[in-house]
Amino acid sequence: NRFNTRDNVRTLTIDGDLRVETGYLNFRSYVNRSGDWWYTYTTYPQNVVVKGNVIVETNAYLGVQNSDYDRDFANQITIYGNMVSNGHITFSGNYQKVATTFTGIANDTIRGTNIELYTLTCDKGNSATPVLFIENNITTSGSGAFLTLLNGTFRANGDDVNINLTNNNDFTIPSTACLSTQNGTFTVCN
């Protein structure tokens, strides 16, 4: 019940929805440790592309498996649809993390409970027209900028949305992107 790479970086493309109905589905990066007196670590992150929605049902978990190795893992998930959590989505562990990118030209939504994201990139279309809505508050765990806007609009649309977008970092909104609040709060440079 995990995405596993061994001795290689791999990309898994799902041409539809990723639905976790029960149990755990984890990103688990492989570490190759070699050497007698010291260790040389080589990490092999996962790349997952979901051409549909990511749906996590009640009593289900999508996340990262914590690692005892003190090496960061640069796992990546790219989503062309909605992210819906009725269970748990946790993309940040001790050292394993998942960078999340939303792409495509359709309007999409992040909604649900128990969502923890490490970083989020909004790269919707090639203008500010496509919208990525966020309807519920999420936990952010990155130490730098949580949100990167490339294309599209990132819009808060929930009374309980209160997200810190950066931690004392510069925040740039390109001409092909937009940051918008219909309901909720964004904090920049907290």
Short mmCIF file of C-alpha atoms in Angstrom, two decimals, residues 10-181:
data_model
loop_
_atom_site.label_atom_id
_atom_site.label_comp_id
_atom_site.label_asym_id
_atom_site.label_seq_id
_atom_site.Cartn_x
_atom_site.Cartn_y
_atom_site.Cartn_z
CA ARG A 10 10.05 7.07 -11.09
CA THR A 11 6.84 8.72 -12.20
CA LEU A 12 3.43 7.08 -11.83
CA THR A 13 0.69 8.59 -14.01
CA ILE A 14 -2.93 7.82 -13.12
CA ASP A 15 -5.28 8.54 -16.05
CA GLY A 16 -8.29 9.09 -13.81
CA ASP A 17 -9.07 9.50 -10.11
CA LEU A 18 -6.85 8.42 -7.23
CA ARG A 19 -9.30 7.16 -4.62
CA VAL A 20 -8.19 5.85 -1.23
CA GLU A 21 -11.23 4.10 0.26
CA THR A 22 -9.73 2.39 3.34
CA GLY A 23 -6.33 1.91 4.90
CA TYR A 24 -3.09 3.72 4.12
CA LEU A 25 -1.44 4.74 0.86
CA ASN A 26 1.99 6.26 1.47
CA PHE A 27 4.77 7.91 -0.45
CA ARG A 28 7.82 5.98 0.65
CA SER A 29 11.16 7.08 -0.70
CA TYR A 30 14.05 4.69 -0.93
CA VAL A 31 17.42 5.52 0.62
CA ASN A 32 20.57 3.77 -0.55
CA ARG A 33 23.11 3.89 2.28
CA SER A 34 26.69 2.92 1.54
CA GLY A 35 30.12 3.22 3.19
CA ASP A 36 31.92 1.64 6.12
CA TRP A 37 33.01 4.54 8.32
CA TRP A 38 30.57 7.08 7.00
CA TYR A 39 27.40 6.79 5.08
CA THR A 40 26.59 8.20 1.68
CA TYR A 41 22.88 8.59 1.14
CA THR A 42 21.17 8.62 -2.21
CA THR A 43 17.46 9.36 -2.19
CA TYR A 44 14.92 8.33 -4.79
CA PRO A 45 11.73 10.40 -4.59
CA GLN A 46 8.37 9.60 -6.16
CA ASN A 47 6.51 11.63 -8.75
CA VAL A 48 2.78 10.97 -9.06
CA VAL A 49 0.57 12.60 -11.70
CA VAL A 50 -3.20 12.31 -11.20
CA LYS A 51 -5.19 13.25 -14.32
CA GLY A 52 -8.42 13.32 -12.27
CA ASN A 53 -9.41 13.91 -8.64
CA VAL A 54 -7.67 12.86 -5.44
CA ILE A 55 -10.33 11.49 -3.07
CA VAL A 56 -9.62 10.15 0.42
CA GLU A 57 -12.61 8.51 2.11
CA THR A 58 -13.47 8.28 5.82
CA ASN A 59 -11.00 6.07 7.74
CA ALA A 60 -8.46 6.31 4.90
CA TYR A 61 -5.03 7.95 4.79
CA LEU A 62 -2.89 9.35 1.98
CA GLY A 63 0.50 10.62 3.03
CA VAL A 64 4.16 10.00 3.62
CA GLN A 65 5.84 7.29 5.62
CA ASN A 66 8.14 8.88 8.17
CA SER A 67 11.82 8.17 7.80
CA ASP A 68 14.60 7.93 10.36
CA TYR A 69 17.13 9.14 7.78
CA ASP A 70 17.91 12.82 8.14
CA ARG A 71 17.60 13.51 4.42
CA ASP A 72 14.77 15.45 2.87
CA PHE A 73 12.85 13.74 0.10
CA ALA A 74 11.46 15.81 -2.74
CA ASN A 75 8.35 13.80 -3.59
CA GLN A 76 5.89 15.46 -5.99
CA ILE A 77 2.19 15.05 -6.75
CA THR A 78 0.56 16.86 -9.68
CA ILE A 79 -3.24 16.98 -9.67
CA TYR A 80 -5.48 17.91 -12.62
CA GLY A 81 -8.72 17.78 -10.60
CA ASN A 82 -10.08 18.30 -7.09
CA MET A 83 -8.58 17.24 -3.75
CA VAL A 84 -11.29 15.93 -1.41
CA SER A 85 -10.52 14.57 2.05
CA ASN A 86 -13.06 12.87 4.27
CA GLY A 87 -10.16 11.05 5.95
CA HIS A 88 -6.54 12.26 6.24
CA ILE A 89 -4.09 13.75 3.74
CA THR A 90 -0.67 14.38 5.29
CA PHE A 91 2.10 15.41 2.91
CA SER A 92 4.72 16.25 5.52
CA GLY A 93 6.58 13.87 7.83
CA ASN A 94 9.90 13.92 9.68
CA TYR A 95 11.98 14.15 6.51
CA GLN A 96 9.66 12.96 3.78
CA LYS A 97 7.56 15.61 2.15
CA VAL A 98 5.33 15.92 -0.89
CA ALA A 99 5.19 19.10 -2.96
CA THR A 100 1.69 19.50 -4.40
CA THR A 101 0.95 21.11 -7.78
CA PHE A 102 -2.51 21.80 -9.19
CA THR A 103 -2.59 22.17 -12.96
CA GLY A 104 -5.02 22.02 -15.88
CA ILE A 105 -7.49 24.54 -17.28
CA ALA A 106 -10.66 23.67 -15.30
CA ASN A 107 -11.73 25.23 -12.00
CA ASP A 108 -10.91 22.85 -9.14
CA THR A 109 -11.34 22.72 -5.36
CA ILE A 110 -9.44 21.67 -2.24
CA ARG A 111 -11.96 20.69 0.43
CA GLY A 112 -12.45 18.42 3.38
CA THR A 113 -10.92 17.61 6.72
CA ASN A 114 -7.45 16.78 8.04
CA ILE A 115 -5.40 18.14 5.13
CA GLU A 116 -1.73 18.96 5.76
CA LEU A 117 0.30 20.16 2.79
CA TYR A 118 4.01 20.89 2.65
CA THR A 119 3.98 23.25 -0.35
CA LEU A 120 1.39 24.08 -2.96
CA THR A 121 1.89 25.39 -6.50
CA CYS A 122 -1.05 26.79 -8.47
CA ASP A 123 -0.28 26.39 -12.19
CA LYS A 124 -3.75 26.45 -13.77
CA GLY A 125 -3.89 27.28 -17.47
CA ASN A 126 -1.94 30.24 -18.86
CA SER A 127 -3.92 33.13 -17.37
CA ALA A 128 -5.66 34.10 -14.11
CA THR A 129 -9.01 32.75 -15.40
CA PRO A 130 -8.93 29.13 -14.04
CA VAL A 131 -9.59 29.07 -10.28
CA LEU A 132 -8.31 26.76 -7.55
CA PHE A 133 -10.78 27.18 -4.68
CA ILE A 134 -9.91 26.26 -1.10
CA GLU A 135 -13.06 25.67 0.97
CA ASN A 136 -11.71 24.47 4.33
CA ASN A 137 -8.75 25.38 6.46
CA ILE A 138 -5.65 23.26 5.92
CA THR A 139 -2.45 22.84 7.87
CA THR A 140 0.71 24.10 6.19
CA SER A 141 4.07 22.78 7.32
CA GLY A 142 6.75 24.18 5.02
CA SER A 143 9.38 26.44 6.56
CA GLY A 144 9.51 28.84 3.59
CA ALA A 145 6.87 29.95 1.17
CA PHE A 146 3.89 27.60 1.24
CA LEU A 147 2.20 28.90 -1.92
CA THR A 148 3.73 29.48 -5.34
CA LEU A 149 1.50 31.15 -7.91
CA LEU A 150 2.44 30.55 -11.56
CA ASN A 151 -0.89 30.68 -13.42
CA GLY A 152 -4.54 30.78 -12.40
CA THR A 153 -6.34 32.16 -9.35
CA PHE A 154 -5.96 30.74 -5.83
CA ARG A 155 -9.18 31.69 -4.01
CA ALA A 156 -10.25 31.19 -0.39
CA ASN A 157 -13.95 30.33 -0.26
CA GLY A 158 -14.65 29.17 3.30
CA ASP A 159 -15.24 30.95 6.60
CA ASP A 160 -12.70 28.74 8.40
CA VAL A 161 -9.92 29.25 5.82
CA ASN A 162 -6.97 30.95 7.56
CA ILE A 163 -3.69 30.14 5.82
CA ASN A 164 -0.20 31.53 6.32
CA LEU A 165 1.23 31.72 2.79
CA THR A 166 4.84 32.60 3.65
CA ASN A 167 7.17 32.78 6.62
CA ASN A 168 9.14 36.01 6.14
CA ASN A 169 9.74 35.26 2.46
CA ASP A 170 9.03 37.38 -0.58
CA PHE A 171 5.71 36.62 -2.22
CA THR A 172 5.23 37.25 -5.93
CA ILE A 173 2.01 37.23 -7.93
CA PRO A 174 2.78 37.07 -11.66
CA SER A 175 0.55 38.78 -14.23
CA THR A 176 -0.99 35.41 -15.21
CA ALA A 177 -2.04 34.64 -11.62
CA CYS A 178 -4.28 36.03 -8.89
CA LEU A 179 -4.71 35.66 -5.11
CA SER A 180 -8.32 36.14 -4.03
CA THR A 181 -10.49 35.78 -0.93
#
